[in-house]
PDB file of C-alpha atoms in Angstrom:
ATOM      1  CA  UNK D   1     -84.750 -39.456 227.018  1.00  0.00           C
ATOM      2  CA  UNK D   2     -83.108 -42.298 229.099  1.00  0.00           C
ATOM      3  CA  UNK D   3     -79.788 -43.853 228.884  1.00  0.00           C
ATOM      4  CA  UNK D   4     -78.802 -47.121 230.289  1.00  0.00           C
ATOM      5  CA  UNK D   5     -75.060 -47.504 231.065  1.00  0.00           C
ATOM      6  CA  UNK D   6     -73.343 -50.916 231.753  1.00  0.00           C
ATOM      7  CA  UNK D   7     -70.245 -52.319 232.851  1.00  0.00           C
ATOM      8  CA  UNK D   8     -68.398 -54.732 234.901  1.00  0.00           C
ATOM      9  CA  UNK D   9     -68.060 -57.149 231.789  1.00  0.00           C
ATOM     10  CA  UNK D  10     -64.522 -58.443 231.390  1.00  0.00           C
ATOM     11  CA  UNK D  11     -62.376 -61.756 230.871  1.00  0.00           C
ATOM     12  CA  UNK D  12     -62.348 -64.738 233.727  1.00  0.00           C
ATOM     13  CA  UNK D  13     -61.608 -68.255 234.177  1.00  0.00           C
ATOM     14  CA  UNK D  14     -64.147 -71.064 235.018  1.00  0.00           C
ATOM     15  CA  UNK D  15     -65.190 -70.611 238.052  1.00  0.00           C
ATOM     16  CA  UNK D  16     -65.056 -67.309 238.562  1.00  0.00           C
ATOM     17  CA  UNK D  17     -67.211 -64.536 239.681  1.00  0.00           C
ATOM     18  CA  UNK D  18     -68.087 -60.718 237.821  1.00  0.00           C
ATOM     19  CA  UNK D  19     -70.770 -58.440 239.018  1.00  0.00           C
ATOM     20  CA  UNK D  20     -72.423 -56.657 236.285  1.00  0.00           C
ATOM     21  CA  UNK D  21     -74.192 -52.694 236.806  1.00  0.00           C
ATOM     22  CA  UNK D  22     -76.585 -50.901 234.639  1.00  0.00           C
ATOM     23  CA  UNK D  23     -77.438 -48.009 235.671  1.00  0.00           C
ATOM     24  CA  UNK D  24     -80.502 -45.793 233.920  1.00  0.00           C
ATOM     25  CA  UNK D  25     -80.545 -42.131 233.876  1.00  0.00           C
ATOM     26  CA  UNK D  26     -82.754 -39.521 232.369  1.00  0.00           C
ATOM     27  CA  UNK D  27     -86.914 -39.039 232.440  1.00  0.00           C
ATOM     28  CA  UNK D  28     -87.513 -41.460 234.901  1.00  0.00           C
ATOM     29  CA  UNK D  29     -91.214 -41.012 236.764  1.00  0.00           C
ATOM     30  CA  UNK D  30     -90.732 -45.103 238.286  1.00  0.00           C
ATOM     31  CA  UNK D  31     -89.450 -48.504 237.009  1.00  0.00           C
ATOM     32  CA  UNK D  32     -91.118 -51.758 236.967  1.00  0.00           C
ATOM     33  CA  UNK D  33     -89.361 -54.910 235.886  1.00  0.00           C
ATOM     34  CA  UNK D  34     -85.461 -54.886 235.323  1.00  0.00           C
ATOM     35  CA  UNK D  35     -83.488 -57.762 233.653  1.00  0.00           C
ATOM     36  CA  UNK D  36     -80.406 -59.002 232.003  1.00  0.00           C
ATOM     37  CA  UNK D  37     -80.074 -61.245 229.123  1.00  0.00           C
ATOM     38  CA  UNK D  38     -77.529 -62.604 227.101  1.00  0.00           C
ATOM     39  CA  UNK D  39     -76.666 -63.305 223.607  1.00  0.00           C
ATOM     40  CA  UNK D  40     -73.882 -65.736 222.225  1.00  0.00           C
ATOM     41  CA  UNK D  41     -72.358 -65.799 218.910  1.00  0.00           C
ATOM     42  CA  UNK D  42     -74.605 -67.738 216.158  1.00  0.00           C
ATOM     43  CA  UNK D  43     -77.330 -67.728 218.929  1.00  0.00           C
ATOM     44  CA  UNK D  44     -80.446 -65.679 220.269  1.00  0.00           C
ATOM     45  CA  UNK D  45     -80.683 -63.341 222.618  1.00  0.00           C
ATOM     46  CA  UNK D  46     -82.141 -64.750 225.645  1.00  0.00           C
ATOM     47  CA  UNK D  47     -83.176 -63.756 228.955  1.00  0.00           C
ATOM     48  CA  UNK D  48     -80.906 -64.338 232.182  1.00  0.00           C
ATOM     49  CA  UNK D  49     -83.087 -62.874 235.293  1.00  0.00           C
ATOM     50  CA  UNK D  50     -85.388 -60.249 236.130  1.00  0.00           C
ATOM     51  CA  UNK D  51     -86.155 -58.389 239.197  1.00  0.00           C
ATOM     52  CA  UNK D  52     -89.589 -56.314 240.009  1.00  0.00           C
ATOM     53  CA  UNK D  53     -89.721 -53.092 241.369  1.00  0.00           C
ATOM     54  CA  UNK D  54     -90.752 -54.994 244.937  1.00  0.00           C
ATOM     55  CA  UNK D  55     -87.944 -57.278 244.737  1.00  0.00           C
ATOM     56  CA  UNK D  56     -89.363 -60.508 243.304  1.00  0.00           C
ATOM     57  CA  UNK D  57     -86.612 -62.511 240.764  1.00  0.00           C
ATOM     58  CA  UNK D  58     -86.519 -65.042 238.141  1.00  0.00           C
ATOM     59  CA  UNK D  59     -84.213 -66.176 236.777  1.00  0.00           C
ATOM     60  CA  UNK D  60     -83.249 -68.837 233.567  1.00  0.00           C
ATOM     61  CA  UNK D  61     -82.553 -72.361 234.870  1.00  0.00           C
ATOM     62  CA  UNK D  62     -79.143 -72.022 233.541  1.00  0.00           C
ATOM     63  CA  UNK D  63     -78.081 -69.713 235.896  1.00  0.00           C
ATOM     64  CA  UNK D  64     -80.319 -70.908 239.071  1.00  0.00           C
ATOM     65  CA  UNK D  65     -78.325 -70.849 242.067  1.00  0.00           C
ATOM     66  CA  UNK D  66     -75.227 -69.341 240.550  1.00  0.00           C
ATOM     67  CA  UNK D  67     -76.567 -65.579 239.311  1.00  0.00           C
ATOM     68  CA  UNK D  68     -78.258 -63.257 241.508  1.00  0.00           C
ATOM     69  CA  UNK D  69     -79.594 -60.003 240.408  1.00  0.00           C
ATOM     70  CA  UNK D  70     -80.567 -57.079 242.711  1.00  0.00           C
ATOM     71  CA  UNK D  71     -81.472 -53.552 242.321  1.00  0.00           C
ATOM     72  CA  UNK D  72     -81.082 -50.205 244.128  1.00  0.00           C
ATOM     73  CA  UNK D  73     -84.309 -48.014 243.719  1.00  0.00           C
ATOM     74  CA  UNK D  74     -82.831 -44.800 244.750  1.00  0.00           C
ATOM     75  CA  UNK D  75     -80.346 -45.122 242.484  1.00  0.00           C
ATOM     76  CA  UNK D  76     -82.389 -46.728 238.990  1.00  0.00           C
ATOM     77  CA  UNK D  77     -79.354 -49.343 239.265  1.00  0.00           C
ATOM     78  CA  UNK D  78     -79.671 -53.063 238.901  1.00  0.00           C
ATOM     79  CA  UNK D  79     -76.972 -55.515 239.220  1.00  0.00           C
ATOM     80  CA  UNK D  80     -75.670 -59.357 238.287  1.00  0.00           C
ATOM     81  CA  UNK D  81     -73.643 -60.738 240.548  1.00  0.00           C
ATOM     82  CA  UNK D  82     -72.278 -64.088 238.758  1.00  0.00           C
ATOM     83  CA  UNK D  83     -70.726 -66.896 240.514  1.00  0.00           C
ATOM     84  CA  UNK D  84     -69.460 -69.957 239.338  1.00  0.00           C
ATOM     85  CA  UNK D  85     -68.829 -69.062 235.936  1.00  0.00           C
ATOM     86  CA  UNK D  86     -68.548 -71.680 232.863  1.00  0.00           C
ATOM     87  CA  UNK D  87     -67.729 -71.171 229.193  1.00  0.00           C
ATOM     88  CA  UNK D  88     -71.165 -71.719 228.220  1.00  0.00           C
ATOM     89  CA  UNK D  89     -71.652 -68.291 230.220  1.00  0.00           C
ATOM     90  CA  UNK D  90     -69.605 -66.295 227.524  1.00  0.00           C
ATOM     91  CA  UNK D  91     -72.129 -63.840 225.626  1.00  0.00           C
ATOM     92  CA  UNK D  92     -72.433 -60.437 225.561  1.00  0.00           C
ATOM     93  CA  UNK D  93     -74.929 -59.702 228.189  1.00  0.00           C
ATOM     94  CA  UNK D  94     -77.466 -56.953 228.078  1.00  0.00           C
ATOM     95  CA  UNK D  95     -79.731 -54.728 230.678  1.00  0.00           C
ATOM     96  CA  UNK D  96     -82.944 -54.194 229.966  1.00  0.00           C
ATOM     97  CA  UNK D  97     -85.470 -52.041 231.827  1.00  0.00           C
ATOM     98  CA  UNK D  98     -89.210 -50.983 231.749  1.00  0.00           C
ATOM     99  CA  UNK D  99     -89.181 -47.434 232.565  1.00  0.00           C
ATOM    100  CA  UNK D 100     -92.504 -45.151 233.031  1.00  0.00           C
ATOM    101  CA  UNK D 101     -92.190 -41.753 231.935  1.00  0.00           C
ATOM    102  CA  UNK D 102     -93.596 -38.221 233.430  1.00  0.00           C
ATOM    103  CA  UNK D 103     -96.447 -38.605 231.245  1.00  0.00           C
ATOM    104  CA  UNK D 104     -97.074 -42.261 231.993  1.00  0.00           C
ATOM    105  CA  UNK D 105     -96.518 -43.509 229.145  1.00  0.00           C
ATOM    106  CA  UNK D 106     -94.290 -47.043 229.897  1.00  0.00           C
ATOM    107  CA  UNK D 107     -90.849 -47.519 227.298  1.00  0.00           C
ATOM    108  CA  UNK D 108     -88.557 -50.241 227.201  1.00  0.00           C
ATOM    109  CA  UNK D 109     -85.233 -49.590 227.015  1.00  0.00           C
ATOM    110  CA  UNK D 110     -81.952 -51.775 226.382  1.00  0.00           C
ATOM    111  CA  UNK D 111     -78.395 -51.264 227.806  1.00  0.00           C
ATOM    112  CA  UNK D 112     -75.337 -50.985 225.159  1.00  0.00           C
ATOM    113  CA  UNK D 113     -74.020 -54.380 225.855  1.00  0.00           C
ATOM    114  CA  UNK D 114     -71.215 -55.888 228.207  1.00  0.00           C
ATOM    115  CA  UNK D 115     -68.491 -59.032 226.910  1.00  0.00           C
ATOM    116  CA  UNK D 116     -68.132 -61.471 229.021  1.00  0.00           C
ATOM    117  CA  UNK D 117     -65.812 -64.156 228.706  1.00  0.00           C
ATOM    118  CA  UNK D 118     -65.150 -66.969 230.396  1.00  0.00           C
ATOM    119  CA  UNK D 119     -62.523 -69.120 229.496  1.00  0.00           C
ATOM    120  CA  UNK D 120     -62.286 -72.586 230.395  1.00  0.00           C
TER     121      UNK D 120
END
């Protein structure tokens, strides 16, 4: 069993920055790709950026050049640091991770979800 755990989701005006966590725990044997991605009211979910397990990124063109996600290995941890923040940003914004298990069998797994609003 693995748990994801989020936070760092809050309230902040245009222009503004928040750094998002999610960190897994549980029966982890590795992890290959991490991600976030967001979904606003009346909309789908889509996806934000995603980092390998070597480091590589993508990320939406949306968000080029004002997101940046990162991960820390040792700790299963990735992160979103947001800059620059616009309304359009405001979604509840979820981790999601590909996680191999001590059998090898490979599970995707979604965090619980973190608001973020920015108001204009």
């Amino acid at each position: 069993q693995v748990q994801l755990v989020e936070s760092g989701g809050g309230l902040v005006q245009a222009g503004g920055s928040l750094k998002l966590s999610c960190a897994a725990s549980g029966s982890i044997f590795s992890i290959n790709v991490m991600g976030w991605y967001r979904q606003a009211p009346g909309k789908q979910r889509e996806l934000v950026a995603t980092v390998t397990r070597g480091g590589s990124t993508s990320y939406a063109d949306s968000v080029k050049d004002r997101f940046t996600i990162s991960r820390d290995n040792a700790k299963n941890t990735v992160y979103l640091q947001m800059n620059s923040l616009k309304p359009e940003d405001t979604a509840v914004y979820y981790c999601n991770t590909q996680i191999r298990d001590y059998r090898g069998k490979l599970w995707t797994y979604w965090g619980q979800g973190t608001q973020v609003t920015v108001s204009s």
